[in-house]
mmCIF file of C-alpha atoms in Angstrom:
data_model
loop_
_atom_site.group_PDB
_atom_site.id
_atom_site.type_symbol
_atom_site.label_atom_id
_atom_site.label_comp_id
_atom_site.label_asym_id
_atom_site.label_seq_id
_atom_site.Cartn_x
_atom_site.Cartn_y
_atom_site.Cartn_z
ATOM 1 C CA UNK A 7 10.050 2.602 -47.612
ATOM 2 C CA UNK A 8 11.080 -0.096 -50.076
ATOM 3 C CA UNK A 9 14.144 -2.194 -49.215
ATOM 4 C CA UNK A 10 15.832 -1.253 -52.508
ATOM 5 C CA UNK A 11 16.454 2.226 -51.087
ATOM 6 C CA UNK A 12 18.289 0.919 -48.001
ATOM 7 C CA UNK A 13 21.801 1.575 -49.393
ATOM 8 C CA UNK A 14 20.959 5.179 -50.337
ATOM 9 C CA UNK A 15 19.246 5.871 -47.021
ATOM 10 C CA UNK A 16 22.184 4.310 -45.151
ATOM 11 C CA UNK A 17 24.581 6.630 -46.956
ATOM 12 C CA UNK A 18 22.293 9.565 -46.177
ATOM 13 C CA UNK A 19 22.329 8.698 -42.462
ATOM 14 C CA UNK A 20 26.119 8.852 -42.591
ATOM 15 C CA UNK A 21 25.878 12.351 -44.115
ATOM 16 C CA UNK A 22 23.519 13.413 -41.339
ATOM 17 C CA UNK A 23 25.080 11.824 -38.281
ATOM 18 C CA UNK A 24 28.767 11.315 -39.072
ATOM 19 C CA UNK A 25 29.695 14.072 -36.650
ATOM 20 C CA UNK A 26 27.916 12.387 -33.757
ATOM 21 C CA UNK A 27 29.559 9.016 -34.313
ATOM 22 C CA UNK A 28 33.130 10.125 -35.025
ATOM 23 C CA UNK A 29 33.874 10.292 -31.277
ATOM 24 C CA UNK A 30 32.293 6.881 -30.713
ATOM 25 C CA UNK A 31 33.933 4.866 -33.483
ATOM 26 C CA UNK A 32 36.795 4.993 -35.964
ATOM 27 C CA UNK A 33 34.757 3.443 -38.805
ATOM 28 C CA UNK A 34 35.033 5.244 -42.121
ATOM 29 C CA UNK A 35 32.003 6.426 -44.087
ATOM 30 C CA UNK A 36 31.737 3.221 -46.142
ATOM 31 C CA UNK A 37 31.763 1.021 -43.044
ATOM 32 C CA UNK A 38 29.256 3.249 -41.276
ATOM 33 C CA UNK A 39 26.939 3.009 -44.279
ATOM 34 C CA UNK A 40 27.341 -0.778 -44.236
ATOM 35 C CA UNK A 41 26.527 -0.801 -40.526
ATOM 36 C CA UNK A 42 23.260 1.041 -41.162
ATOM 37 C CA UNK A 43 22.466 -1.292 -44.074
ATOM 38 C CA UNK A 44 22.921 -4.254 -41.735
ATOM 39 C CA UNK A 45 20.560 -2.636 -39.259
ATOM 40 C CA UNK A 46 17.886 -2.259 -41.943
ATOM 41 C CA UNK A 47 18.372 -5.867 -43.030
ATOM 42 C CA UNK A 48 18.577 -7.577 -39.652
ATOM 43 C CA UNK A 49 16.541 -5.169 -37.530
ATOM 44 C CA UNK A 50 13.777 -3.914 -39.839
ATOM 45 C CA UNK A 51 11.433 -1.101 -38.878
ATOM 46 C CA UNK A 52 9.590 -2.027 -35.715
ATOM 47 C CA UNK A 53 5.866 -2.778 -36.077
ATOM 48 C CA UNK A 54 4.956 0.550 -34.451
ATOM 49 C CA UNK A 55 7.107 2.614 -36.796
ATOM 50 C CA UNK A 56 7.574 3.827 -40.354
ATOM 51 C CA UNK A 57 10.345 5.263 -42.496
ATOM 52 C CA UNK A 58 9.671 7.559 -45.436
ATOM 53 C CA UNK A 59 12.145 8.424 -48.208
ATOM 54 C CA UNK A 60 11.891 11.560 -50.351
ATOM 55 C CA UNK A 61 12.897 10.859 -53.960
ATOM 56 C CA UNK A 62 13.979 12.983 -56.891
ATOM 57 C CA UNK A 63 14.588 11.223 -60.213
ATOM 58 C CA UNK A 64 14.775 7.912 -58.371
ATOM 59 C CA UNK A 65 17.413 9.099 -55.917
ATOM 60 C CA UNK A 66 16.876 9.479 -52.174
ATOM 61 C CA UNK A 67 17.295 13.117 -51.162
ATOM 62 C CA UNK A 68 15.771 12.909 -47.689
ATOM 63 C CA UNK A 69 14.439 10.488 -45.105
ATOM 64 C CA UNK A 70 12.478 10.508 -41.871
ATOM 65 C CA UNK A 71 11.780 7.758 -39.352
ATOM 66 C CA UNK A 72 8.900 7.830 -36.865
ATOM 67 C CA UNK A 73 7.761 5.455 -34.146
ATOM 68 C CA UNK A 74 5.069 5.268 -31.507
ATOM 69 C CA UNK A 75 4.048 3.116 -28.563
ATOM 70 C CA UNK A 76 2.286 -0.028 -29.822
ATOM 71 C CA UNK A 77 -1.274 -0.516 -28.650
ATOM 72 C CA UNK A 78 -0.322 -4.024 -27.572
ATOM 73 C CA UNK A 79 2.900 -6.002 -27.161
ATOM 74 C CA UNK A 80 4.365 -6.906 -30.529
ATOM 75 C CA UNK A 81 7.495 -9.017 -30.701
ATOM 76 C CA UNK A 82 9.286 -9.865 -33.908
ATOM 77 C CA UNK A 83 12.106 -12.303 -34.527
ATOM 78 C CA UNK A 84 15.407 -10.761 -35.454
ATOM 79 C CA UNK A 85 18.164 -12.424 -37.458
ATOM 80 C CA UNK A 86 21.742 -12.220 -36.293
ATOM 81 C CA UNK A 87 24.122 -10.255 -38.523
ATOM 82 C CA UNK A 88 26.021 -12.413 -40.986
ATOM 83 C CA UNK A 89 29.575 -13.471 -40.099
ATOM 84 C CA UNK A 90 30.835 -11.695 -43.225
ATOM 85 C CA UNK A 91 29.501 -8.271 -42.246
ATOM 86 C CA UNK A 92 30.423 -8.927 -38.620
ATOM 87 C CA UNK A 93 34.077 -9.539 -39.553
ATOM 88 C CA UNK A 94 34.209 -6.609 -41.973
ATOM 89 C CA UNK A 95 33.125 -4.028 -39.403
ATOM 90 C CA UNK A 96 34.774 -5.554 -36.360
ATOM 91 C CA UNK A 97 33.100 -6.754 -33.203
ATOM 92 C CA UNK A 98 34.096 -3.817 -31.021
ATOM 93 C CA UNK A 99 32.965 -1.203 -33.552
ATOM 94 C CA UNK A 100 29.556 -2.844 -33.824
ATOM 95 C CA UNK A 101 29.196 -3.118 -30.051
ATOM 96 C CA UNK A 102 30.041 0.560 -29.564
ATOM 97 C CA UNK A 103 27.600 1.632 -32.262
ATOM 98 C CA UNK A 104 24.779 -0.480 -30.835
ATOM 99 C CA UNK A 105 25.428 0.884 -27.345
ATOM 100 C CA UNK A 106 25.472 4.425 -28.708
ATOM 101 C CA UNK A 107 22.215 3.963 -30.594
ATOM 102 C CA UNK A 108 20.580 2.455 -27.502
ATOM 103 C CA UNK A 109 21.509 5.577 -25.534
ATOM 104 C CA UNK A 110 19.855 7.721 -28.216
ATOM 105 C CA UNK A 111 16.715 5.573 -28.214
ATOM 106 C CA UNK A 112 13.507 7.180 -26.973
ATOM 107 C CA UNK A 113 10.489 5.199 -25.780
ATOM 108 C CA UNK A 114 7.324 7.067 -26.851
ATOM 109 C CA UNK A 115 4.439 7.442 -24.424
ATOM 110 C CA UNK A 116 0.837 6.641 -25.309
ATOM 111 C CA UNK A 117 -0.354 9.063 -27.983
ATOM 112 C CA UNK A 118 3.150 10.217 -28.888
ATOM 113 C CA UNK A 119 4.649 9.882 -32.362
ATOM 114 C CA UNK A 120 8.408 10.329 -32.078
ATOM 115 C CA UNK A 121 10.702 11.413 -34.918
ATOM 116 C CA UNK A 122 13.687 9.114 -34.482
ATOM 117 C CA UNK A 123 15.695 10.758 -37.275
ATOM 118 C CA UNK A 124 15.319 13.156 -40.166
ATOM 119 C CA UNK A 125 18.060 13.804 -42.732
ATOM 120 C CA UNK A 126 18.239 15.768 -45.972
ATOM 121 C CA UNK A 127 21.026 15.257 -48.507
ATOM 122 C CA UNK A 128 23.559 18.131 -48.338
ATOM 123 C CA UNK A 129 22.885 19.037 -51.996
ATOM 124 C CA UNK A 130 19.163 19.498 -51.308
ATOM 125 C CA UNK A 131 19.124 21.444 -48.071
ATOM 126 C CA UNK A 132 17.297 24.766 -47.817
ATOM 127 C CA UNK A 133 14.922 23.636 -50.577
ATOM 128 C CA UNK A 134 11.961 22.658 -48.410
ATOM 129 C CA UNK A 135 12.660 18.903 -48.322
ATOM 130 C CA UNK A 136 12.937 18.773 -44.523
ATOM 131 C CA UNK A 137 9.719 20.751 -44.175
ATOM 132 C CA UNK A 138 7.885 18.337 -46.485
ATOM 133 C CA UNK A 139 9.113 15.337 -44.477
ATOM 134 C CA UNK A 140 7.938 16.946 -41.247
ATOM 135 C CA UNK A 141 4.577 17.769 -42.806
ATOM 136 C CA UNK A 142 4.224 14.106 -43.786
ATOM 137 C CA UNK A 143 4.796 13.150 -40.134
ATOM 138 C CA UNK A 144 2.179 15.700 -39.033
ATOM 139 C CA UNK A 145 -0.330 14.303 -41.506
ATOM 140 C CA UNK A 146 0.383 10.779 -40.277
ATOM 141 C CA UNK A 147 -0.425 11.789 -36.687
ATOM 142 C CA UNK A 148 -3.613 13.556 -37.750
ATOM 143 C CA UNK A 149 -4.860 10.434 -39.530
ATOM 144 C CA UNK A 150 -4.120 8.062 -36.644
ATOM 145 C CA UNK A 151 -6.823 8.218 -33.935
ATOM 146 C CA UNK A 152 -4.509 6.952 -31.180
ATOM 147 C CA UNK A 153 -1.838 9.625 -31.811
ATOM 148 C CA UNK A 154 -2.019 13.314 -30.947
ATOM 149 C CA UNK A 155 1.535 14.581 -30.334
ATOM 150 C CA UNK A 156 4.620 14.748 -32.544
ATOM 151 C CA UNK A 157 7.977 14.893 -30.755
ATOM 152 C CA UNK A 158 11.718 14.921 -31.412
ATOM 153 C CA UNK A 159 15.114 15.679 -29.909
ATOM 154 C CA UNK A 160 17.465 18.280 -31.341
ATOM 155 C CA UNK A 161 21.038 18.915 -30.240
ATOM 156 C CA UNK A 162 21.988 22.290 -28.850
ATOM 157 C CA UNK A 163 24.684 22.694 -31.502
ATOM 158 C CA UNK A 164 22.085 22.773 -34.295
ATOM 159 C CA UNK A 165 20.121 26.014 -33.819
ATOM 160 C CA UNK A 166 19.169 26.042 -37.506
ATOM 161 C CA UNK A 167 17.214 22.801 -37.141
ATOM 162 C CA UNK A 168 15.618 24.001 -33.925
ATOM 163 C CA UNK A 169 14.505 27.201 -35.647
ATOM 164 C CA UNK A 170 12.822 25.163 -38.392
ATOM 165 C CA UNK A 171 11.003 23.074 -35.795
ATOM 166 C CA UNK A 172 9.852 26.208 -34.002
ATOM 167 C CA UNK A 173 8.518 27.644 -37.269
ATOM 168 C CA UNK A 174 6.454 24.459 -37.615
ATOM 169 C CA UNK A 175 5.021 24.976 -34.092
ATOM 170 C CA UNK A 176 7.259 22.624 -32.113
ATOM 171 C CA UNK A 177 7.882 23.887 -28.607
ATOM 172 C CA UNK A 178 10.734 23.013 -26.269
ATOM 173 C CA UNK A 179 9.292 20.830 -23.532
ATOM 174 C CA UNK A 180 12.503 19.891 -21.760
ATOM 175 C CA UNK A 181 16.200 20.693 -21.972
ATOM 176 C CA UNK A 182 18.603 17.921 -21.047
ATOM 177 C CA UNK A 183 22.299 17.986 -20.282
ATOM 178 C CA UNK A 184 23.976 14.598 -20.439
ATOM 179 C CA UNK A 185 27.596 13.892 -19.531
ATOM 180 C CA UNK A 186 27.388 10.407 -21.064
ATOM 181 C CA UNK A 187 26.121 11.733 -24.397
ATOM 182 C CA UNK A 188 28.807 14.401 -24.312
ATOM 183 C CA UNK A 189 31.517 11.759 -23.885
ATOM 184 C CA UNK A 190 30.085 9.457 -26.581
ATOM 185 C CA UNK A 191 28.774 11.972 -29.125
ATOM 186 C CA UNK A 192 30.443 15.255 -28.155
ATOM 187 C CA UNK A 193 26.936 16.680 -27.630
ATOM 188 C CA UNK A 194 25.885 17.512 -24.076
ATOM 189 C CA UNK A 195 22.759 19.655 -24.587
ATOM 190 C CA UNK A 196 19.590 18.120 -26.075
ATOM 191 C CA UNK A 197 16.200 19.791 -26.422
ATOM 192 C CA UNK A 198 13.076 17.632 -26.313
ATOM 193 C CA UNK A 199 10.405 19.341 -28.447
ATOM 194 C CA UNK A 200 6.677 18.679 -28.821
ATOM 195 C CA UNK A 201 3.957 19.622 -31.276
ATOM 196 C CA UNK A 202 0.429 18.971 -30.058
ATOM 197 C CA UNK A 203 -1.838 18.278 -33.034
ATOM 198 C CA UNK A 204 -5.059 17.250 -31.332
ATOM 199 C CA UNK A 205 -6.956 18.021 -28.171
ATOM 200 C CA UNK A 206 -6.537 14.835 -26.201
ATOM 201 C CA UNK A 207 -5.826 13.588 -22.732
ATOM 202 C CA UNK A 208 -3.640 10.691 -23.882
ATOM 203 C CA UNK A 209 -0.355 12.462 -23.159
ATOM 204 C CA UNK A 210 -0.041 14.249 -19.849
ATOM 205 C CA UNK A 211 2.739 15.633 -17.717
ATOM 206 C CA UNK A 212 4.545 12.272 -17.809
ATOM 207 C CA UNK A 213 6.296 13.337 -21.028
#
């Protein structure tokens, strides 16, 4: 994804995840969007990861982020957020958001391509945009010889999303109940879903 779309994607992430972060922080939508913009600027997509944006007439109407376990250790230097953005958002708000995101982070196993987030603009839902983004992720896995499984987490309060994933052949591998996530995000039940795309031994019962 080109950096020029960062502001639109940041705003889209607010649309998609505002409900999860309202318990964690009192930042308004503009500050949350700025927070995500700062993440894109100072913590760009990790080497073993990609973000795709779906466009219509030059506007972002959907986005998906995927990541996988690197085949070897890759470290990249990260810049510290600027003092200006730091002061605007407030130290404590940023700390809480970073802690919250770290608790949502998933470390993919060998052969696993993990969907870190997928969001469709409210005005373009139920039009097949989410399905197209997921199909792009499937195609990516099929073209990468070291990947064979697509995975994601879905919250228990979003049965509509889970139904879409099931239609695309995702299967629930594990159901998790987390008190910490309930306290921070008001979501206690999380389903971990897998779609196996190739016959391979790279991912076993460890997932």
